[in-house]
Tab-separated table of C-alpha atoms and ligand atoms in Angstrom:
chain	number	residue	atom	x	y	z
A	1	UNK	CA	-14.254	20.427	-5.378
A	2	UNK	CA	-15.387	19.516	-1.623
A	3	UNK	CA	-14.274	22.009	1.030
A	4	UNK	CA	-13.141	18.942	3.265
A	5	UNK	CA	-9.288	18.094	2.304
A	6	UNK	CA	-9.416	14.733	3.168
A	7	UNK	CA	-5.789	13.477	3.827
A	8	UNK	CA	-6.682	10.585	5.933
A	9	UNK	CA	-5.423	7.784	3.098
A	10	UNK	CA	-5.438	7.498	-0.114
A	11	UNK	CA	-7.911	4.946	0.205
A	12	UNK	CA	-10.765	7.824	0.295
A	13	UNK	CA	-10.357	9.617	-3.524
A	14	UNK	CA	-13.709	9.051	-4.991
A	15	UNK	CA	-14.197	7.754	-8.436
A	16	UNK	CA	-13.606	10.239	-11.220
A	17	UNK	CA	-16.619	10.703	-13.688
A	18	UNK	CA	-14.205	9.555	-16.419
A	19	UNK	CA	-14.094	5.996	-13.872
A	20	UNK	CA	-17.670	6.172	-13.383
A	21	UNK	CA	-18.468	5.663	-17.372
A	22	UNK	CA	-15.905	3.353	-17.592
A	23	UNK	CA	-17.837	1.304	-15.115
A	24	UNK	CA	-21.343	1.999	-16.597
A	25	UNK	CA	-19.753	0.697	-20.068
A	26	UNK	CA	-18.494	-2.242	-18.955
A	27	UNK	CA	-19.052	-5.702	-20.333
A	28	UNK	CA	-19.697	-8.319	-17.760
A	29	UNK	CA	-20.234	-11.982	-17.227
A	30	UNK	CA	-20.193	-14.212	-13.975
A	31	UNK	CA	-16.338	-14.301	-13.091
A	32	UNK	CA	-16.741	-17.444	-10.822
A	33	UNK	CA	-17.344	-19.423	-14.144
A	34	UNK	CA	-14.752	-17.479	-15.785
A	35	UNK	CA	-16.951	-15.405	-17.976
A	36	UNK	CA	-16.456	-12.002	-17.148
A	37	UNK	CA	-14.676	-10.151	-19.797
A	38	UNK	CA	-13.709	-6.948	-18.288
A	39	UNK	CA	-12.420	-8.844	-14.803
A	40	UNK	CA	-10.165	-11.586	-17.812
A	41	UNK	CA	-8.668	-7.765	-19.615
A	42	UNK	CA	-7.990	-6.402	-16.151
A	43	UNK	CA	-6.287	-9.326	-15.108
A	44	UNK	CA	-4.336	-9.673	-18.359
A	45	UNK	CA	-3.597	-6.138	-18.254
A	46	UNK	CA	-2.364	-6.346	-14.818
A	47	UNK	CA	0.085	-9.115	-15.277
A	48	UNK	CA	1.573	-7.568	-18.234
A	49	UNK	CA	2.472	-4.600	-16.207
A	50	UNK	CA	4.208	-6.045	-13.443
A	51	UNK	CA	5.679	-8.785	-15.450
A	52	UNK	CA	4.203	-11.562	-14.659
A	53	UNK	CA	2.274	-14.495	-16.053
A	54	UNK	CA	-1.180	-14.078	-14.606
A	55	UNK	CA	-3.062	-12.367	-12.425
A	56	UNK	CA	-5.918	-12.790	-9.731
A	57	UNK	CA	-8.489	-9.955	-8.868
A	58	UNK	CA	-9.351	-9.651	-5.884
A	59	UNK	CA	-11.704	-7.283	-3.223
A	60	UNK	CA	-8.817	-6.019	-1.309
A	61	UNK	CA	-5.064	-5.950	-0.567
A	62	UNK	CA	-5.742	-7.639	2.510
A	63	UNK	CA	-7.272	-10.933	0.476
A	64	UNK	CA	-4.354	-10.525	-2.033
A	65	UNK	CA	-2.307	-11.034	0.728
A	66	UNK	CA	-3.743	-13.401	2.474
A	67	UNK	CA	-4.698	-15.766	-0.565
A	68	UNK	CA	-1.162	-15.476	-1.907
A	69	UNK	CA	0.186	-16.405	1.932
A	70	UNK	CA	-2.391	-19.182	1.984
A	71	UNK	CA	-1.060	-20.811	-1.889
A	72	UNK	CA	2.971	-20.247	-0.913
A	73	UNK	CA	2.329	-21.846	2.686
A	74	UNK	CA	1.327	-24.924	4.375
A	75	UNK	CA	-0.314	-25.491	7.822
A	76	UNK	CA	2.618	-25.463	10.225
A	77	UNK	CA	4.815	-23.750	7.637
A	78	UNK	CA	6.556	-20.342	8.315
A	79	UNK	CA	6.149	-16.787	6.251
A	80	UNK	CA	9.075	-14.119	7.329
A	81	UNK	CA	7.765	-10.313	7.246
A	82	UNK	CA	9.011	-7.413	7.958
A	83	UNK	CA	8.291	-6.070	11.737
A	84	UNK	CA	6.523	-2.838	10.325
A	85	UNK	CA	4.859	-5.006	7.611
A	86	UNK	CA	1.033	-4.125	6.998
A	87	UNK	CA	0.870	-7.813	7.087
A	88	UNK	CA	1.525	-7.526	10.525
A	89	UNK	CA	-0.337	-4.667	12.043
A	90	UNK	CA	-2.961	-4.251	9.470
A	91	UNK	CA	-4.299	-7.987	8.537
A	92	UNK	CA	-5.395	-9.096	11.790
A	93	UNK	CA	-4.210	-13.063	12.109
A	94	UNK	CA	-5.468	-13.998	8.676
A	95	UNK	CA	-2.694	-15.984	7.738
A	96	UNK	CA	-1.777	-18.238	11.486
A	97	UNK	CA	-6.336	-18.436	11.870
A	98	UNK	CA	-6.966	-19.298	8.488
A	99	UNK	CA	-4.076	-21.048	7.141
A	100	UNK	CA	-2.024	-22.234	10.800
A	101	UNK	CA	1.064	-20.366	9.134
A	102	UNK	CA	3.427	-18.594	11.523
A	103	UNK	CA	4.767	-15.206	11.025
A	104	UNK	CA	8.311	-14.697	12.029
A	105	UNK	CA	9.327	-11.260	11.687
A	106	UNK	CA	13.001	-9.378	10.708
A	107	UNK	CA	13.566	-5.772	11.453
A	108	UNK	CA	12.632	-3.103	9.462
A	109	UNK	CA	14.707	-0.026	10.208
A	110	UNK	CA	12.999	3.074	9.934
A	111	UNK	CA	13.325	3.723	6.175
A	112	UNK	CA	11.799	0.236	6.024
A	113	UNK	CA	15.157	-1.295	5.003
A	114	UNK	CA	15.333	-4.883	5.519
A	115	UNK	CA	19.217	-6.392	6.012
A	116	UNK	CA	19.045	-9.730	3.995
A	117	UNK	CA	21.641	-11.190	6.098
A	118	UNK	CA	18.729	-11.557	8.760
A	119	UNK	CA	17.168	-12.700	6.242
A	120	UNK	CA	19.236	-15.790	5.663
A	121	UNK	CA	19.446	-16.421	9.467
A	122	UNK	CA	15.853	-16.246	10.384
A	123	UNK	CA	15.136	-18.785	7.712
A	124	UNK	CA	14.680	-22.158	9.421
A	125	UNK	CA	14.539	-25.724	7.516
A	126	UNK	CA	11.835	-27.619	9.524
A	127	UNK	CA	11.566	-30.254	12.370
A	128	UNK	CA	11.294	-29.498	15.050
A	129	UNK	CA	11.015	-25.584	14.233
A	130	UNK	CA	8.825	-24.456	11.453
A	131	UNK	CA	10.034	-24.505	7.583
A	132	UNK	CA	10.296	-20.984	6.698
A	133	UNK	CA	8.157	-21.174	2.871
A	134	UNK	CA	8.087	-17.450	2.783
A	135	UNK	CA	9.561	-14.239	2.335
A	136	UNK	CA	7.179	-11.180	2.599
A	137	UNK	CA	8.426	-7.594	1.620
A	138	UNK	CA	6.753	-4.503	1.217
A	139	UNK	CA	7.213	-1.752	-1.205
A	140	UNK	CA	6.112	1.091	-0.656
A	141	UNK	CA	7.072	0.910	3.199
A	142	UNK	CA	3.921	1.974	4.027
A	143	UNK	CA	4.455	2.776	7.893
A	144	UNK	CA	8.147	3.642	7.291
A	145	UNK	CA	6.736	7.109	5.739
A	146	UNK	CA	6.397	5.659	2.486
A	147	UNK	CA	9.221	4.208	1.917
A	148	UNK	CA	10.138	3.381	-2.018
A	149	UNK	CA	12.262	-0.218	-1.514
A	150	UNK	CA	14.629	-0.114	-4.625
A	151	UNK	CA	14.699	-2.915	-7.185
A	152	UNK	CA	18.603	-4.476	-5.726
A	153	UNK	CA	17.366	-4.948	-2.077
A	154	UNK	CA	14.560	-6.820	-2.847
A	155	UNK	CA	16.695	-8.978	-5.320
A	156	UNK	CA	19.229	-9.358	-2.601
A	157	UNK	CA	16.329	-10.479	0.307
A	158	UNK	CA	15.026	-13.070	-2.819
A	159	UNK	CA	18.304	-14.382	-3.370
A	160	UNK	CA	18.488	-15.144	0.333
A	161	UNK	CA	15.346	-16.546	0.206
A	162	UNK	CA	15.633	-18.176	-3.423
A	163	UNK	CA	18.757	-20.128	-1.991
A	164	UNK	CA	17.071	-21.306	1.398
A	165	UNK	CA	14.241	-23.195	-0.845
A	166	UNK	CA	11.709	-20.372	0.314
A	167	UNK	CA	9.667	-18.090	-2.431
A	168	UNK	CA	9.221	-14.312	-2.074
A	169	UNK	CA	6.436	-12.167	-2.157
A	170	UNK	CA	6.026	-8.352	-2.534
A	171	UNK	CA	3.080	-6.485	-0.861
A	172	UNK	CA	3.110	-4.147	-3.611
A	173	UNK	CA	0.082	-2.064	-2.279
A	174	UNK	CA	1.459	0.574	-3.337
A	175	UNK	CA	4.264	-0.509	-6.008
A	176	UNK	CA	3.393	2.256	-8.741
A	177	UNK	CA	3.932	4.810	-6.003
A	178	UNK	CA	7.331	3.141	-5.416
A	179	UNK	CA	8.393	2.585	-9.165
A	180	UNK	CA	7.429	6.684	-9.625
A	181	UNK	CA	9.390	7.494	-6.516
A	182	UNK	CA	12.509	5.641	-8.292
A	183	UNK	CA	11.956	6.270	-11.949
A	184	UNK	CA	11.815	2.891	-12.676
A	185	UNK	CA	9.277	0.057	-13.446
A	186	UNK	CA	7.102	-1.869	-11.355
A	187	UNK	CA	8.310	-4.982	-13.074
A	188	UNK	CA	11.661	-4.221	-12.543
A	189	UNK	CA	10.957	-4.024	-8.603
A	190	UNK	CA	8.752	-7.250	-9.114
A	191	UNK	CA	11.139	-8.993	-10.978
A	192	UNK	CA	13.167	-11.077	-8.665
A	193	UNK	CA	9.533	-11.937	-5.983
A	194	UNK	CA	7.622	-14.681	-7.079
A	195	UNK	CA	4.298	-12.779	-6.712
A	196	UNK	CA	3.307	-9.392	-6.305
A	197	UNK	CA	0.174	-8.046	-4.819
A	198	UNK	CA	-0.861	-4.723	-5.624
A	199	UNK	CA	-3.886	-1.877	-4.733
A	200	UNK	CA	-6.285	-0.246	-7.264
A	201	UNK	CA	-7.705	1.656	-4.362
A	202	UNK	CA	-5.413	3.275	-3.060
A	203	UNK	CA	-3.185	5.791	-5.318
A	204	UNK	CA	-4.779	4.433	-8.181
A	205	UNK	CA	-7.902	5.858	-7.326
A	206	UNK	CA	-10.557	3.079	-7.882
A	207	UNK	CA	-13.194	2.264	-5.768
A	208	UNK	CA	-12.612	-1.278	-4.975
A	209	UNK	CA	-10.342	-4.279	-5.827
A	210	UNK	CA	-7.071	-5.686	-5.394
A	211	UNK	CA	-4.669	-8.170	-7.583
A	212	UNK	CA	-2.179	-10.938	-6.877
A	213	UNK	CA	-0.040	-11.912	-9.664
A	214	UNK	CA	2.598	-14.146	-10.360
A	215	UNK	CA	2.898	-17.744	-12.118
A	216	UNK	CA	0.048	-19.295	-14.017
A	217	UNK	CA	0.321	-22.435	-11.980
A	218	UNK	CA	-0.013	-20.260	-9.031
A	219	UNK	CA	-2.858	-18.274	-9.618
A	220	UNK	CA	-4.946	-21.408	-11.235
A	221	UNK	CA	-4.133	-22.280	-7.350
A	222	UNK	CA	-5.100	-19.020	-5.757
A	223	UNK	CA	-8.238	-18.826	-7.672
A	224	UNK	CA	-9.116	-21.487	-6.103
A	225	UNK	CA	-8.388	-20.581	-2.660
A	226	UNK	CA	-9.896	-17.164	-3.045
A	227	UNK	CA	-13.213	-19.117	-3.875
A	228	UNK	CA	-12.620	-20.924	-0.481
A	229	UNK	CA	-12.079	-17.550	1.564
A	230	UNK	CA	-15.385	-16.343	-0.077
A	231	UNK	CA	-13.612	-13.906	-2.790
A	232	UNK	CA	-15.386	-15.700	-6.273
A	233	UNK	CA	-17.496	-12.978	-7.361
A	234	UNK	CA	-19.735	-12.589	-10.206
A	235	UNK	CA	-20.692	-9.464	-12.620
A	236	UNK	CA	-17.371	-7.720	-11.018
A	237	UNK	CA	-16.752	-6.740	-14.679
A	238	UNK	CA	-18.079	-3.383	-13.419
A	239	UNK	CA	-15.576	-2.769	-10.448
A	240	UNK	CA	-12.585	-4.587	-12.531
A	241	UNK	CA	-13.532	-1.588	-14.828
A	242	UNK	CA	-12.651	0.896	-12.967
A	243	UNK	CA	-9.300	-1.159	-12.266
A	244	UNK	CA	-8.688	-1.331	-15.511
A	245	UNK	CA	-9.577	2.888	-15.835
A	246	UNK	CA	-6.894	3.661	-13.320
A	247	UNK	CA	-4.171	1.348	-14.579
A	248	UNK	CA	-4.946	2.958	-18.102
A	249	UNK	CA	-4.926	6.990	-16.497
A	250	UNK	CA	-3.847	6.907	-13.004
A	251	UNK	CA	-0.470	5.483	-12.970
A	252	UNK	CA	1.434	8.407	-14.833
A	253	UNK	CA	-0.196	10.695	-12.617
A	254	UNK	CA	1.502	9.482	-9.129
A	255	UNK	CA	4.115	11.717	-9.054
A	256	UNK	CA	1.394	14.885	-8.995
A	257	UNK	CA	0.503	13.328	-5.126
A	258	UNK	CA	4.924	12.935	-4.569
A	259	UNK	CA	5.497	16.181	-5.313
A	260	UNK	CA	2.027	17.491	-2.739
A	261	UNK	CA	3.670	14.933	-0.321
A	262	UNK	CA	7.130	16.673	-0.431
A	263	UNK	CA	5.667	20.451	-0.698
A	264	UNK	CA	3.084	19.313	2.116
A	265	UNK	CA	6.573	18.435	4.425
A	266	UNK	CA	8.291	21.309	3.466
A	267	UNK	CA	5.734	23.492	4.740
A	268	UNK	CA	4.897	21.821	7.739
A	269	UNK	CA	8.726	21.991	8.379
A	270	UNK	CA	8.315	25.465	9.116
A	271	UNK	CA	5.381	25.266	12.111
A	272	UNK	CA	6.227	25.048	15.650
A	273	UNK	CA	6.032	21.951	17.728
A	274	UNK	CA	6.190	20.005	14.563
A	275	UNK	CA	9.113	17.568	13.866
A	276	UNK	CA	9.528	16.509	10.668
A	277	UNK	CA	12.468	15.006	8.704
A	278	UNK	CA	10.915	16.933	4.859
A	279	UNK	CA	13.668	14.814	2.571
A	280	UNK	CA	12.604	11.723	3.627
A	281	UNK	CA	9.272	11.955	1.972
A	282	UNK	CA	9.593	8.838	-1.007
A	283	UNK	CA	5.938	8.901	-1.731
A	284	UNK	CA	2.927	9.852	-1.262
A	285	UNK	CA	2.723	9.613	3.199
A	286	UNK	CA	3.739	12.046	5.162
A	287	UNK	CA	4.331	11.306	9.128
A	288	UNK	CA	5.426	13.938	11.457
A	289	UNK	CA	5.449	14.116	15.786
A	290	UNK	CA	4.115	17.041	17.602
A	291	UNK	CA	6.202	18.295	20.216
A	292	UNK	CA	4.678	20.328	23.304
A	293	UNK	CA	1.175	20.152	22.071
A	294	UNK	CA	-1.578	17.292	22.725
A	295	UNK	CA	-1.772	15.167	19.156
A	296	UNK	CA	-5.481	14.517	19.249
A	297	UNK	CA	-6.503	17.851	20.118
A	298	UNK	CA	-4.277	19.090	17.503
A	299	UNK	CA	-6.341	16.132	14.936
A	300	UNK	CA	-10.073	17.586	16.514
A	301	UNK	CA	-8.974	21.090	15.877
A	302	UNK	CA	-7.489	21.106	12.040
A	303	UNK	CA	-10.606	18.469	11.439
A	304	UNK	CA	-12.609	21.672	12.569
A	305	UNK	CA	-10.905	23.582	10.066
A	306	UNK	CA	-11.798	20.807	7.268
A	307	UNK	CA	-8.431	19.352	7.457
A	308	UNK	CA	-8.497	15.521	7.781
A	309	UNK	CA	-5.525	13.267	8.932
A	310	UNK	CA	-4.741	10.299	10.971
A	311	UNK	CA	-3.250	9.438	14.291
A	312	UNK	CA	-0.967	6.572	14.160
A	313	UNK	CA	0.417	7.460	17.916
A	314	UNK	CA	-0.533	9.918	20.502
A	315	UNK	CA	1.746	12.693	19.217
A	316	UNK	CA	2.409	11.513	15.647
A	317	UNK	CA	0.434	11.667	12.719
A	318	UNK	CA	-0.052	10.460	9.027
A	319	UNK	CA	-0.914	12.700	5.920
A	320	UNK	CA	-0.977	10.928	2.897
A	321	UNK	CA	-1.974	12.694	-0.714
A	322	UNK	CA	-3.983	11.663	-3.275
A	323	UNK	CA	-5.469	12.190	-6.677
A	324	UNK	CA	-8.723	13.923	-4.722
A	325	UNK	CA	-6.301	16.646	-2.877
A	326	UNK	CA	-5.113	19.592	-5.465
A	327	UNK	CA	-1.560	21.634	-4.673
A	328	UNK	CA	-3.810	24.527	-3.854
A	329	UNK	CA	-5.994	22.347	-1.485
A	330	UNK	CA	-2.103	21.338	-0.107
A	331	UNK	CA	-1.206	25.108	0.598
A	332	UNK	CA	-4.505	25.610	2.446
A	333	UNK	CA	-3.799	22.757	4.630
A	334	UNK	CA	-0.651	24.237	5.386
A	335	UNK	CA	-2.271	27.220	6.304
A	336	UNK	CA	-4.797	25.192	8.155
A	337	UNK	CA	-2.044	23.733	10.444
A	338	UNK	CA	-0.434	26.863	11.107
A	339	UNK	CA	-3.653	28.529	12.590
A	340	UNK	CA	-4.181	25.782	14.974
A	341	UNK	CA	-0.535	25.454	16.286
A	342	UNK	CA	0.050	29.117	16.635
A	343	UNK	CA	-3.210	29.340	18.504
A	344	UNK	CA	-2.700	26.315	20.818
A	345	UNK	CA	0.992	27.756	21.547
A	346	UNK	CA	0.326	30.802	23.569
A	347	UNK	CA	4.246	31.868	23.035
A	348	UNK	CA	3.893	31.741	19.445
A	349	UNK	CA	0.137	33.476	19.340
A	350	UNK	CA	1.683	36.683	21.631
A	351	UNK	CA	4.269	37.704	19.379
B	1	LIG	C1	-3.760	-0.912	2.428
B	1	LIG	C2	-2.706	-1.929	2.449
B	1	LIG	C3	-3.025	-3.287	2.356
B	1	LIG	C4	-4.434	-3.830	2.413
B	1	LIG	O1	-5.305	-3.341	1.476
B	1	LIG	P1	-6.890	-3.264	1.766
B	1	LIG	O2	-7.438	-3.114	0.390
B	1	LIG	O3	-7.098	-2.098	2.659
B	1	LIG	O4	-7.291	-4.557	2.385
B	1	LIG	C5	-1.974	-4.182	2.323
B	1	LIG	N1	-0.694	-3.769	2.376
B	1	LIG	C6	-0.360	-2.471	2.466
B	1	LIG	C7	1.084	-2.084	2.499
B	1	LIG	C8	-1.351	-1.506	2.518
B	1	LIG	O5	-1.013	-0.212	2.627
């Protein structure tokens, strides 16, 4: 096991050697003329598990996204997201440069919550304003700590939306993390959204690829607007395999990086200059603030100590687990953070 404990993302686990002969095994055709066997099974397979009728692979969550935003929308229509929505922050202006959609945003509190009363209000009909088309949500809540959004608020924000004449769709990124965190399905979370779009390379632990799903009619749509935004790809029976690996093994194993996340908070509780609210760890992220201490110089030191995290503020950073970082790995990281904050707090190194 490498002596760096990488808790930067979950986006960094390498593949497993298990992955790795899945990949060297696999059967593959050219996908853009629909011949790739492996990418057709992952795609079935993919579907079937979040309940839907097809499925679309895809290199990334952020083409998911954007290819579902560019089939629901129009140029000139609207897409409502959440104002802490990866869409947002994360996806540049895909969706207005590529697609002339507007974003209009609703609040997300701080446990991501979205009220679907604003949801009904900030949906607009058309002339002279936009037509909202949209409804974006996220689950997990991925800079809300992680948030898991239970299955009856995003059927209450798609009722909203259902009755306005505007479809719904879940930036399920991280949706297995979410249906682990509340012992349920991800179809049952997907059920009431029109389309889903979910990560294999993130939690999952693949290295590569992405998946939209939803109605046949909509992904015979997609598929062709992912050929537009340059997504067709051919033998990518041998990346779809290693989708197809960690949907198989990878999904039961989620709440292994939950219960790292929570023991992770628990002991980084206990530091000084660290504020941390431990129970509201859902998933697999972990954010905390540093009080009284300088954030980066806190990031340079544990980094020097083979810890890895992320900054996503001057004084507060992101830890997020994964199937890479071991509960032992997670105590030494603890340990790791207590050296450096008792030595850069003089009070706490004297005594
Ligand atoms: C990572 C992420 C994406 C984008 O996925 P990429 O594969 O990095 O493009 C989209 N939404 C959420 C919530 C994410 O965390």
């Amino acid at each position: 096991m490498s002596a760096v404990i990488d808790l930067r993302s979950d986006t960094v686990s390498r593949p497993t050697d298990a992955m790795r002969r899945a990949m060297a095994a696999a059967e593959v055709g050219d996908d853009v003329l629909g011949d790739d066997p492996t990418v057709r099974r992952l795609e079935a397979a993919a579907a079937e598990r979040i309940g839907k009728e097809a499925a679309l692979y895809v290199p990334s969550g952020t083409m998911a996204n954007l290819v579902s935003l560019l089939t629901h929308c129009g140029r000139g229509d609207e897409a409502i997201v959440g104002s802490e929505s990866h869409i947002l922050h994360h996806e540049g202006i895909g969706a207005p440069a590529l697609g002339g959609i507007s974003l209009r945003t609703v609040r997300n509190d701080d446990r991501g919550h979205i009220d679907p009363v604003e949801v009904r209000d900030a949906i607009r009909a058309g002339v002279p304003a936009p037509r909202t088309a949209l409804v974006c949500l996220e689950d997990t809540q991925n800079r809300c700590g992680g948030a898991a959004i239970p299955a009856q608020e995003v059927r209450a924000v798609a009722d909203e939306a259902h009755a306005a004449g505007a479809t719904v769709h879940i930036d399920g990124a991280r949706i297995f993390n979410a249906a682990a965190a509340l012992e349920t399905e991800a179809a049952t979370l997907a059920a009431s959204a029109n389309t889903v779009s979910f990560c294999f390379s993130k939690g999952l632990g693949a290295p590569v690829g992405s998946v939209l799903t939803g109605p046949g009619e909509f992904i015979d749509r997609a598929r062709a607007i992912r050929r537009m935004v340059g997504g067709g790809m051919r033998q990518a029976g041998v990346i779809a395999a290693a989708a197809l690996y960690a949907l198989e093994h990878h999904v039961d194993r989620l709440p292994d990086d939950h219960a790292n996340a929570r023991r992770l908070a628990e002991g980084l509780a206990t530091l000084p200059h660290v504020r941390i609210d431990a129970g509201a760890v859902d998933t697999n992220i972990v954010f905390f603030e540093l009080d009284g201490v300088d954030g980066r110089a806190f990031r340079e030191r544990l980094a020097a100590a083979s810890v890895l995290c992320s900054g996503t503020g001057p004084q507060r950073v992101r830890m997020v687990t994964h199937l890479d970082v071991s509960a032992e790995q997670i105590e030494v990281a603890i340990g790791a953070a207590r050296d450096v904050l008792e030595s850069m707090s003089p009070a706490v190194a004297a005594s």
